[in-house]
Coordinates of C-alpha atoms in Angstrom, one line a residue:
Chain K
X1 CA 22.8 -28.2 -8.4
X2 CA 22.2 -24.9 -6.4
X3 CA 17.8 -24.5 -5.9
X4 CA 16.4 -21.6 -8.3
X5 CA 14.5 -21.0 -4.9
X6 CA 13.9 -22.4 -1.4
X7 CA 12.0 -22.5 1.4
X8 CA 13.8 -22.8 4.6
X9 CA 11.8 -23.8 7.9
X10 CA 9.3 -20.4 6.4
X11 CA 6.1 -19.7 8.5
X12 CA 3.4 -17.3 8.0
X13 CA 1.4 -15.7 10.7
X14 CA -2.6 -14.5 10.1
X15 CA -2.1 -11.2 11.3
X16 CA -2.8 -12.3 15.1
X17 CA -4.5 -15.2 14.6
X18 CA -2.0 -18.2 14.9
X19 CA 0.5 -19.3 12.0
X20 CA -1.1 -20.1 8.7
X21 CA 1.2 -21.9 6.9
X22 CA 4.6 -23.3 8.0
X23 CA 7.1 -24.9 9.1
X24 CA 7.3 -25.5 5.4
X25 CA 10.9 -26.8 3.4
X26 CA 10.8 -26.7 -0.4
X27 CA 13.7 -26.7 -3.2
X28 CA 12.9 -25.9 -6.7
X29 CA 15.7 -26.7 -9.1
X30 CA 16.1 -25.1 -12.7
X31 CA 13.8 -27.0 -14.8
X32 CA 11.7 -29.0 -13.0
X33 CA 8.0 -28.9 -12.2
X34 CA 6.3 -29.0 -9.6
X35 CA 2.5 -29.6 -8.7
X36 CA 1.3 -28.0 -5.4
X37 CA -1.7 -30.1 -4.4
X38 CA -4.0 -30.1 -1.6
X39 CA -7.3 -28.5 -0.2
X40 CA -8.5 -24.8 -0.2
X41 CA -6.8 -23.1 2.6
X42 CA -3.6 -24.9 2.9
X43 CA -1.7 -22.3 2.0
X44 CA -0.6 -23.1 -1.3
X45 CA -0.8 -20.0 -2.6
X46 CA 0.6 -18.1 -0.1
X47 CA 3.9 -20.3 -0.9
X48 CA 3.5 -19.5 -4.3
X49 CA 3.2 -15.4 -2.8
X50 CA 6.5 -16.4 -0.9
X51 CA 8.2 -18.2 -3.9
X52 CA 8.1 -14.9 -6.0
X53 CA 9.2 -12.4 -3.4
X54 CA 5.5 -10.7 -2.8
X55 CA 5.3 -11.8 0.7
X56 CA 7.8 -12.0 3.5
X57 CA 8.0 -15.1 5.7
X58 CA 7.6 -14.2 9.3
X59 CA 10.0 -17.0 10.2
X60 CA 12.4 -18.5 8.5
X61 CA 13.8 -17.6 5.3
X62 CA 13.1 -18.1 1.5
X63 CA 15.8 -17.9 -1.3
X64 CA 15.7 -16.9 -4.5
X65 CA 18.2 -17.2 -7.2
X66 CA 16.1 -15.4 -9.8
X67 CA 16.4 -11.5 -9.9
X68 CA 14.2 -8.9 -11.2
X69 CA 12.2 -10.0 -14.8
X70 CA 13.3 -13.7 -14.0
X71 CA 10.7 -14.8 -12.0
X72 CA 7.0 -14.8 -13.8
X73 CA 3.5 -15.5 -12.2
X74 CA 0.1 -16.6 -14.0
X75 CA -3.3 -15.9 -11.7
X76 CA -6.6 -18.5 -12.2
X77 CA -7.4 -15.3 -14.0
X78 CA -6.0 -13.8 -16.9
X79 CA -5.3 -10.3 -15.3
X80 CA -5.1 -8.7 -18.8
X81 CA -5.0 -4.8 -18.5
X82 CA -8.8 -4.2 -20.4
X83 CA -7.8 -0.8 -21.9
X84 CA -4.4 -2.5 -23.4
X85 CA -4.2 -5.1 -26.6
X86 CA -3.2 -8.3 -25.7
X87 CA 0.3 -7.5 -27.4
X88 CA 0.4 -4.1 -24.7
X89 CA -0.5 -6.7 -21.8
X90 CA 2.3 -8.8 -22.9
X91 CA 5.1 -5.9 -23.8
X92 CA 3.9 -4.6 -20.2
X93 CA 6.8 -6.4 -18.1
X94 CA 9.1 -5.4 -20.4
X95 CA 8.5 -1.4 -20.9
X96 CA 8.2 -1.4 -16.9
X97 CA 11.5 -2.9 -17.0
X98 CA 13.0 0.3 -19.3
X99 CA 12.7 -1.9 -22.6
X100 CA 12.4 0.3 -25.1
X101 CA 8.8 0.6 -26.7
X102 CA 8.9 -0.8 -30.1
X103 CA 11.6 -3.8 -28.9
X104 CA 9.3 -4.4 -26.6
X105 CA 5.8 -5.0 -28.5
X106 CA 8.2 -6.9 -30.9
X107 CA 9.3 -9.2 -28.6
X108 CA 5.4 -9.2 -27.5
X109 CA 4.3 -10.3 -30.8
X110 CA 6.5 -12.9 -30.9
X111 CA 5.5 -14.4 -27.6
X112 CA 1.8 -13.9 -28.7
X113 CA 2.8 -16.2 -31.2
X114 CA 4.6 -18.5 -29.4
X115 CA 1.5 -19.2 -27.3
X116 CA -0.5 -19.4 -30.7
X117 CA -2.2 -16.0 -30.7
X118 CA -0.2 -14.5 -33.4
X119 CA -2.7 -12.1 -35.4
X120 CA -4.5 -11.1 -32.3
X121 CA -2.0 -8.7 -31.6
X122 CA -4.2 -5.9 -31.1
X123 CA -7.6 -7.6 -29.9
X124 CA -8.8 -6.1 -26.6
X125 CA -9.1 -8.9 -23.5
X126 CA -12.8 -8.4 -24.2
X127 CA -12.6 -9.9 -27.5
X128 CA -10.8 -12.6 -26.6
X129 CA -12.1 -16.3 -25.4
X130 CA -11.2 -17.6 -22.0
X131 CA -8.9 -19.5 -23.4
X132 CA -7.0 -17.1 -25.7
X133 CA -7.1 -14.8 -22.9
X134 CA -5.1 -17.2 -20.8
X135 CA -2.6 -17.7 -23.4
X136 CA -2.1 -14.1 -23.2
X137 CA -1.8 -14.4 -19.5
X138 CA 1.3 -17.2 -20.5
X139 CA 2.4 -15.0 -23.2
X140 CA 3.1 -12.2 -20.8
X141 CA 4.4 -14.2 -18.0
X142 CA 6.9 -15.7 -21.0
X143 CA 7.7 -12.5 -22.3
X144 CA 10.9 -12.4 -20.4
X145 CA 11.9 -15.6 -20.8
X146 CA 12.0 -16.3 -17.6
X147 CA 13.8 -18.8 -14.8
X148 CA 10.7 -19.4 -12.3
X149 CA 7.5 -19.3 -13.7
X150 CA 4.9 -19.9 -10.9
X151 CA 0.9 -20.7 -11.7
X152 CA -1.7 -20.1 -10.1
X153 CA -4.1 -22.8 -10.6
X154 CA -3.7 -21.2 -14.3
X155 CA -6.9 -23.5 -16.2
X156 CA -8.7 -23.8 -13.2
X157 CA -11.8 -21.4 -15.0
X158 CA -11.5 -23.0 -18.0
X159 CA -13.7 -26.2 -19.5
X160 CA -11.9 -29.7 -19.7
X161 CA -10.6 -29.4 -23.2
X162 CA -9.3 -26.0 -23.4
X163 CA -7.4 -27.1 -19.9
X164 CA -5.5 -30.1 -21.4
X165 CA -5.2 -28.3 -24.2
X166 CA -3.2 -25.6 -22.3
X167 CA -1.8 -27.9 -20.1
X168 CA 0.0 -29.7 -23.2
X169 CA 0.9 -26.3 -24.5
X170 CA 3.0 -25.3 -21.3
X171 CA 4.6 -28.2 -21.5
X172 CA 5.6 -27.4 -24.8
X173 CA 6.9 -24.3 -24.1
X174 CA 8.9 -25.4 -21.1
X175 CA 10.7 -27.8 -23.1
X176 CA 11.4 -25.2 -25.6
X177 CA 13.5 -22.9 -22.3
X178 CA 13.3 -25.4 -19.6
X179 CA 11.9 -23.1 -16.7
X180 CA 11.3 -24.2 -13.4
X181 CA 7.9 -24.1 -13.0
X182 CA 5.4 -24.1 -9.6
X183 CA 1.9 -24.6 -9.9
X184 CA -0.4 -24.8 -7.9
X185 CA -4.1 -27.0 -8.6
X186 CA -6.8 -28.5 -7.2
X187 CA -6.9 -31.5 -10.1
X188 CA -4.9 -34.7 -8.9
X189 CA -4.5 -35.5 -12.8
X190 CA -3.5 -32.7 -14.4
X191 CA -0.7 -32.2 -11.3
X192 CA 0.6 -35.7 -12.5
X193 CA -0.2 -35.3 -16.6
X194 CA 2.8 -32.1 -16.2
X195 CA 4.7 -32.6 -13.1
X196 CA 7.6 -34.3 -12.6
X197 CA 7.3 -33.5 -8.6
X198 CA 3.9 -33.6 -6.5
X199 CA 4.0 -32.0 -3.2
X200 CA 0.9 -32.5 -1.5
X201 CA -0.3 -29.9 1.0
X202 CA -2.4 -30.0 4.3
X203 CA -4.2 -27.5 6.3
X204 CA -4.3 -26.0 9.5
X205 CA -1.5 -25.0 9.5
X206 CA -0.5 -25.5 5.7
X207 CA 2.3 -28.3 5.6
X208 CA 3.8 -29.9 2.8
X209 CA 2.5 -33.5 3.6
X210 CA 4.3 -36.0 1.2
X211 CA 5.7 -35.9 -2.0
X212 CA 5.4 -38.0 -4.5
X213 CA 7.8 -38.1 -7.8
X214 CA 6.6 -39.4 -11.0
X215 CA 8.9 -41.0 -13.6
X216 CA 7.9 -40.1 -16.4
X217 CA 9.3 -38.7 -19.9
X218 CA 8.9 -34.9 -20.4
X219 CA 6.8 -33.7 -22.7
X220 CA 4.7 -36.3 -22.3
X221 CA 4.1 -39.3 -24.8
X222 CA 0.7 -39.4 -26.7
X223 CA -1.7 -41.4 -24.6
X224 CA -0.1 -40.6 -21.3
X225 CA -3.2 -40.3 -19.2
X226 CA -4.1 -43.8 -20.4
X227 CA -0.7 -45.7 -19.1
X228 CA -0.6 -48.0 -15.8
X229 CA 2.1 -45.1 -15.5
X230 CA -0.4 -42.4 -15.0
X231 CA -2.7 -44.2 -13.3
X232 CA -0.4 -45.2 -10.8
X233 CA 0.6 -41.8 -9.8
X234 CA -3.2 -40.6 -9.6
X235 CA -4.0 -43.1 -7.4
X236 CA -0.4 -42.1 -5.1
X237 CA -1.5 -38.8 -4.9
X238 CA -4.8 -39.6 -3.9
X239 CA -3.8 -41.4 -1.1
X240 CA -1.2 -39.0 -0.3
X241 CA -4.1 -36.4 -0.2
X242 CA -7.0 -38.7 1.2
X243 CA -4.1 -38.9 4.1
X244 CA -3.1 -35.6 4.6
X245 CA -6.9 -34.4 4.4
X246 CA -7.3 -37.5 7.4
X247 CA -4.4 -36.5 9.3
X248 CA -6.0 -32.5 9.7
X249 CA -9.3 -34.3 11.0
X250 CA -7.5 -36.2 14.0
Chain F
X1 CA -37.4 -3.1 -26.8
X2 CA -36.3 -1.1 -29.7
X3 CA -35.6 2.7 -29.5
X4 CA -38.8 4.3 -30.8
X5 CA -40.8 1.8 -28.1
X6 CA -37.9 3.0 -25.6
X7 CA -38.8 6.6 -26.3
X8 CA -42.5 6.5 -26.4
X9 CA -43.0 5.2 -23.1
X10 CA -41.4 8.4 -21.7
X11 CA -43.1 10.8 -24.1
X12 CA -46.0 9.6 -23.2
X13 CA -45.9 9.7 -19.7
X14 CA -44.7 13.9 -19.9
X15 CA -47.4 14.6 -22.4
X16 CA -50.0 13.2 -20.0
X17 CA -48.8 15.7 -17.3
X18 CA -48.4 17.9 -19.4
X19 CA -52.1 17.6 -20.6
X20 CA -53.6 17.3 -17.1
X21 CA -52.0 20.5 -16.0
X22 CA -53.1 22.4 -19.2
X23 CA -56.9 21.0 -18.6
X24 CA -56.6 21.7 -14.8
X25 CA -55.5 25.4 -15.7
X26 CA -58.5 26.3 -18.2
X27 CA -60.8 23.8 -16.3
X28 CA -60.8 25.5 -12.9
X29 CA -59.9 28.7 -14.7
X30 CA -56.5 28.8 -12.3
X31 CA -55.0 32.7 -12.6
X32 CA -51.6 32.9 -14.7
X33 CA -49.9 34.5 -11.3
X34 CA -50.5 31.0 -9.2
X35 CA -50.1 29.0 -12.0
X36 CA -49.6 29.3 -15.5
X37 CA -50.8 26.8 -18.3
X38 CA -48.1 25.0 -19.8
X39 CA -49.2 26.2 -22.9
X40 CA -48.8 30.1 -21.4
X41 CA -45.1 29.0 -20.3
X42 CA -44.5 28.2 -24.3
X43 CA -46.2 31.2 -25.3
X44 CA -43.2 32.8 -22.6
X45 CA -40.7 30.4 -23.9
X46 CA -41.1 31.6 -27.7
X47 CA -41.2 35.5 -26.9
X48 CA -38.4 35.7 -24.4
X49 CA -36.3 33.3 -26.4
X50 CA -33.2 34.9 -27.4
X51 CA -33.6 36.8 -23.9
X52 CA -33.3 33.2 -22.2
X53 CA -30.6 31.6 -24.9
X54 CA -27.9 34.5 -23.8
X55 CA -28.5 34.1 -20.1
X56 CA -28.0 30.0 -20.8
X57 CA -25.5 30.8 -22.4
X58 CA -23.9 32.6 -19.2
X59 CA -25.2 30.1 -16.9
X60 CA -23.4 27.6 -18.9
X61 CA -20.5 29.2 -19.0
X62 CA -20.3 29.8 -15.1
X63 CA -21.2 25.6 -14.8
X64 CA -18.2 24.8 -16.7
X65 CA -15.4 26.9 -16.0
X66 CA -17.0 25.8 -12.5
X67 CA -16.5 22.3 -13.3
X68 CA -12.9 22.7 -15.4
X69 CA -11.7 24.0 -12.3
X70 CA -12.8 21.7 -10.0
X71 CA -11.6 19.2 -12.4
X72 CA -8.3 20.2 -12.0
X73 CA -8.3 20.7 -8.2
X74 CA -10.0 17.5 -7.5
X75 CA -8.1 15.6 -9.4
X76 CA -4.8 16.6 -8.2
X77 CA -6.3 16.2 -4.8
X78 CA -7.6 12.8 -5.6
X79 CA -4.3 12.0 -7.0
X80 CA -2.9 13.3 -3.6
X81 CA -5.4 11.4 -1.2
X82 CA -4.6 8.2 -3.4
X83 CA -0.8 8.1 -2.8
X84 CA -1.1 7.5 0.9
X85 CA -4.0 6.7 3.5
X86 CA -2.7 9.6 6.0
X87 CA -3.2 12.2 3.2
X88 CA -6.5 10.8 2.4
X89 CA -7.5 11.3 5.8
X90 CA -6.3 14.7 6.5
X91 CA -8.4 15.6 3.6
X92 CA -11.6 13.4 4.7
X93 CA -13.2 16.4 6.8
X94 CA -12.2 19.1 4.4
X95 CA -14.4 16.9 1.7
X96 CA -16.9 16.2 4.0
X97 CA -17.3 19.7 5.0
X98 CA -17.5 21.0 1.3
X99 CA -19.7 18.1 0.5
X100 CA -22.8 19.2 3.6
X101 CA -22.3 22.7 3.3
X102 CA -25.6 24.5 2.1
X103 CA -23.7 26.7 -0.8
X104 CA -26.8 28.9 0.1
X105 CA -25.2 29.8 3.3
X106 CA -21.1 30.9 1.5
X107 CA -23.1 33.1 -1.1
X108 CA -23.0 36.0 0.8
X109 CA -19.7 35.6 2.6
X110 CA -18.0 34.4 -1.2
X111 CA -19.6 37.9 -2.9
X112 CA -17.9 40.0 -0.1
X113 CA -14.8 38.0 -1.1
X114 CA -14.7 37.9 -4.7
X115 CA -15.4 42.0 -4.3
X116 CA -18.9 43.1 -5.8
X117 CA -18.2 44.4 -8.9
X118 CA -16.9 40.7 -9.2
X119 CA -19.9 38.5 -8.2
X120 CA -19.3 36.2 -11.5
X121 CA -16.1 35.4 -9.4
X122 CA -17.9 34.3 -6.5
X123 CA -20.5 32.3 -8.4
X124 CA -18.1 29.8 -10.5
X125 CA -16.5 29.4 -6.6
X126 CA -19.9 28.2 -5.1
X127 CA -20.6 26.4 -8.0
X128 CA -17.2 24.8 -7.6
X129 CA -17.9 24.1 -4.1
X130 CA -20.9 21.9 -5.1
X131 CA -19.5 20.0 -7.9
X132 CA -16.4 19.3 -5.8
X133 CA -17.2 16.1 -3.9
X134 CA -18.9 13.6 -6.5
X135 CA -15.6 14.3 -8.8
X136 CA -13.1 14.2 -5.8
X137 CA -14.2 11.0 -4.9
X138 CA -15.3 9.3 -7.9
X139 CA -11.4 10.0 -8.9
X140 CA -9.8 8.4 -5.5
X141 CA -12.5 5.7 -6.2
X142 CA -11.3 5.1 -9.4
X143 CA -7.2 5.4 -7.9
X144 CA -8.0 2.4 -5.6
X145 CA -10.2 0.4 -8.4
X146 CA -6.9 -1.1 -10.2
X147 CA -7.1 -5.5 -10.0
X148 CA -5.6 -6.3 -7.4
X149 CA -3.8 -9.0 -8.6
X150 CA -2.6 -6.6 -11.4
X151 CA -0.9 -4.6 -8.3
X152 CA 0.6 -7.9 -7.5
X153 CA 2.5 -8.1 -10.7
X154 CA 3.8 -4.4 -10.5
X155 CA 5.1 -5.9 -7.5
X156 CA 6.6 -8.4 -9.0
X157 CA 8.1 -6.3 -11.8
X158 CA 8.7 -4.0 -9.5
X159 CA 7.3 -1.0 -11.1
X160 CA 8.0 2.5 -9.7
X161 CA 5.5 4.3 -7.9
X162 CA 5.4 6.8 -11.3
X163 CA 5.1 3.6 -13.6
X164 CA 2.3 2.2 -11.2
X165 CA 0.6 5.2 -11.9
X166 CA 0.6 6.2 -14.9
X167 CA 0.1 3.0 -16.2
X168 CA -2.1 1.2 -13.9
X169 CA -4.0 3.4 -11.0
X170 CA -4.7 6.2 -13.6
X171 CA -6.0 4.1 -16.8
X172 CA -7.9 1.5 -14.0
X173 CA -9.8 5.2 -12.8
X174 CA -11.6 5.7 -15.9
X175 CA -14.8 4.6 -15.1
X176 CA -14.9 5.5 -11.5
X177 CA -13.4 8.7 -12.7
X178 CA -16.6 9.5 -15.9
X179 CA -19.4 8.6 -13.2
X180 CA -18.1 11.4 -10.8
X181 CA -17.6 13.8 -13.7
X182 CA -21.4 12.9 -14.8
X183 CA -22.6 13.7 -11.5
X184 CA -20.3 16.7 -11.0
X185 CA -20.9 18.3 -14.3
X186 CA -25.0 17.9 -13.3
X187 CA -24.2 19.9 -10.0
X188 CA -21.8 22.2 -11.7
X189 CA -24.9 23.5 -13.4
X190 CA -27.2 23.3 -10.3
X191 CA -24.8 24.7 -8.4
X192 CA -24.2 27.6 -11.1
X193 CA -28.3 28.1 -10.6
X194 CA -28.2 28.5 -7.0
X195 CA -24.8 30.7 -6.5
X196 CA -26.6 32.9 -9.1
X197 CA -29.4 32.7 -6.8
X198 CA -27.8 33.3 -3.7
X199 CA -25.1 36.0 -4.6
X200 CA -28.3 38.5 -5.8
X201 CA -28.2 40.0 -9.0
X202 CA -25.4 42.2 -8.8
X203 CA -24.3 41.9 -12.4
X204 CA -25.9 38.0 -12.7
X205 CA -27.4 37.9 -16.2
X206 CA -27.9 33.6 -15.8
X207 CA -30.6 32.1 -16.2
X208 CA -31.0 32.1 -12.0
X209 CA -31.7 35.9 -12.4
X210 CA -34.4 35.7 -15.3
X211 CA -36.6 33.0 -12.9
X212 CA -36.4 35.9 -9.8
X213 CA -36.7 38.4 -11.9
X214 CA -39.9 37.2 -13.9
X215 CA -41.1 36.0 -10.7
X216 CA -40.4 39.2 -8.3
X217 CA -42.6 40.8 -11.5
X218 CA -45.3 38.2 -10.7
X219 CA -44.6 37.3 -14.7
X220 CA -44.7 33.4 -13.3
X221 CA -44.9 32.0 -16.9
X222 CA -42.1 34.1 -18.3
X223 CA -40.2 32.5 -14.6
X224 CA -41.2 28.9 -15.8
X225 CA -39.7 29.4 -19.3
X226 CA -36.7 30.0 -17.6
X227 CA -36.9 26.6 -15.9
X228 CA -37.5 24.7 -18.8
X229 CA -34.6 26.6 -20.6
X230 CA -32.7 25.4 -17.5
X231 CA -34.5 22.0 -17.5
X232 CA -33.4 22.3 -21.3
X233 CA -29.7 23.0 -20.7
X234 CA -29.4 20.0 -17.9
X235 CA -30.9 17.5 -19.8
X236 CA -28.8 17.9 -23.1
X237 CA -25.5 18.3 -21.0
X238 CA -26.3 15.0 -19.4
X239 CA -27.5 13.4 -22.8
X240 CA -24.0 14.9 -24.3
X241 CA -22.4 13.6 -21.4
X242 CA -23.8 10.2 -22.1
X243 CA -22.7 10.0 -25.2
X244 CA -18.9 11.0 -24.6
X245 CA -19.1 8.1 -21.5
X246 CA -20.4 5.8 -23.5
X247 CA -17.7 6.2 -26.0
X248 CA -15.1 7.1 -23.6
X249 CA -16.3 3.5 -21.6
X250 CA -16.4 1.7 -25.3
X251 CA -12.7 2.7 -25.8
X252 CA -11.4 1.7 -22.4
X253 CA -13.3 -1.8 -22.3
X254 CA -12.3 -2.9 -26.2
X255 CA -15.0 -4.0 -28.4
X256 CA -17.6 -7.1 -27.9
X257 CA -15.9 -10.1 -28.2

């Protein structure tokens, strides 16, 4: 099966000051997800930059599959336009696209809804909650349905229960289209609750370190985080990470 | 702190000046020519009155057809400087310039220009001159406010330089874009003051002209109920300003939560 997008030997300079991030191999193929894990500054981010065609490698090369509309990216933010209604924000990729106005908040309502904001169709950002305004975030990124959708750190300013309950709610809505997905978090446990792929990061430069698969049913069952299962793969990670982070010391 | 607590405060504070001056005046018996007593300036005020409403009237009339205009030209310009570094800094010196140049000095040169049986002409431009850089730059401030990682996704949905601004740099200005015009629309009328001022009073009937001219007459009372006219004008532009920003502001941010 051909990637949805690659990374190929891909470095990154700082802007004169040595490479940042690289050499660095990744495949994403349709459907799966995949955690990026690993300390501030390993670049994970930039990857995520790389993966949607906003920065250029400055060696190496990065392949994409997905054209214009098809790739979608969520900040730790919500980035909602304030002077816009959340279903404005959403229809926003899709008028700048050439969709025609009214189509366009239609098919914004119903992504509002499928992210379970229907009736808050016209509340401002500022009106919304963290969480809600998230959502809209999701909605928006959804909007065009489409083949990448990359995250970054998405729940990462949001309190513990409104985070899982997101986390659960992507997952729903991946199963629903099945779209590859890239995010990228600081959390060991929430990579493993909704990935199916972990690649752990290290710094200086920023490396993919190891990888670590988990086999586990998607969506999850009920009770996941409680299984030997999950457990298992925390505790991989976290020695995965514990090694990488060791490994940047020497 | 409710609103009549938030108003006394202030009140109080003008009405003790106010109060010192008027006992300082009868007290050490001042003469009217040095300085008046403020009750002597209301006495001037309340004669003089529909004098002093016509020449506001002008003087506010030059401040904002001063200010529409510079509206227009700063914006475009603003709009210009935005859409690439090199342009804003081929224009950097030319705002500079307009920004430190005494507007005292151009009167005389922009009367010979505007032709003196047009000084009204050359007033609205000095004026325009002084309003200029507080609405020029609050405007390219605003330009270069949008979220950044909003840019990113107009990268990412790769919006056309039209579509990125109409529908992110522009709406993103607004509240860069009110603070200049609050500022400008204060020097607009400053500005307005001093042209009228400075060009002489070749045809001036502003409310510049009635504080000389009361003053050249030695009438200083009748010259300080000109100022407070002026004071007058300035301070319920600004509280009229307020008001639109505020709602203006209200609009662009959405309602509380």
């Amino acid at each position: 099966m051909a990637p949805v997008a690659a990374l190929e030997a891909v470095e990154v300079d700082y802007r004169g000051r040595g490479r940042a991030l690289g050499p660095v191999d990744f495949r994403l193929d349709p459907g799966e997800i995949v955690a990026l894990v690993g300390p501030s500054g390993c670049g994970k981010s930039t990857a995520l930059r790389l993966l949607a065609g906003l920065e250029a490698p400055s060696r190496g090369e990065v392949r994409r599959a997905a054209v214009r509309g098809e790739t979608s990216l969520v900040f730790q933010s919500p980035t909602l336009a304030p002077w816009l209604s959340a279903q404005a924000n959403v229809a926003l990729p899709l008028e700048l696209a050439g969709v025609a106005r009214a189509e366009a908040r239609a098919r914004a309502a119903e992504a509002l809804g499928r992210v379970g904001l229907a009736g808050a169709e016209r509340a401002r950002p500022s009106q919304l909650s963290g969480g809600m305004a998230m959502r809209a975030s999701l909605a928006r990124a959804l909007v065009t349905h489409p083949k990448v959708l990359l995250l970054d750190e998405p729940f990462a300013a949001l309190d513990e229960i409104t985070r899982r309950k997101l986390a659960d709610d992507v997952l729903g809505l991946w199963a629903a289209e099945r779209p590859a997905i890239v995010f990228v978090t600081h959390n060991v446990e929430e990579a493993v609750y909704m990935a199916s792929r972990i690649a752990v990061m290290s710094r200086g430069p920023g490396r993919i370190a190891g990888e670590a698969v988990v086999e586990a049913p998607a969506p999850r069952p009920p009770g996941f985080r409680t299984m030997a299962l999950f457990r298992d793969a925390v505790e991989r990670v976290s020695d995965l990470l514990a090694e990488a982070m060791a490994g940047e010391a020497a | 702190m409710n609103r009549f607590a938030g108003l006394l405060a202030p009140t109080l504070f003008v009405a003790a000046i106010l109060g010192v001056w008027e006992a300082a005046c009868r007290l050490f018996s001042v003469p009217p020519y040095f300085l008046p007593a403020p009750s002597a300036i209301v006495v001037a005020l309340a004669r003089h009155a529909p004098l002093l409403f016509v020449s506001a009237a002008r003087t506010l009339a030059t401040a904002l057809t001063a200010f529409g205009l510079v509206c227009v030209v700063a914006g475009v310009t603003a709009l210009a400087a935005a859409s690439s570094p090199t342009v804003e800094r081929a224009f950097r010196p030319v705002a500079i310039g307009l920004q430190v140049t005494p507007v005292v000095a151009l009167a005389p040169l922009f009367v010979i220009w505007a032709g003196v049986e047009h000084p009204e002409r050359a007033v609205i431009a000095l004026a325009a001159i002084v309003a200029f850089f507080p609405i020029y730059s609050g405007a390219l401030a605003g330009l270069k406010s949008a979220d950044p990682e909003l840019e990113r996704l107009f990268d990412l949905y790769e919006a056309s330089p039209w579509q990125r601004l109409a529908r992110l740099r522009v709406p993103s200005s607004a509240p860069h874009v009110l603070e200049g015009l609050k500022v400008g629309l204060g020097l607009a009328l400053v500005g307005a003051v001093i042209a009228e001022l400075a060009a002489g009073s070749g045809g001036s009937e502003g409310l510049a002209w009635r504080i000389s001219e009361a003053s050249h007459r030695l009438e200083i009372a009748q010259s300080f109920a000109a100022l407070a006219a002026l004071i007058f004008l300035a301070a319920g532009l600004h509280l009229l300003f307020q008001a639109a920003e505020r709602a203006a502001l209200g609009w662009w941010k959405g309602g509380p939560r």
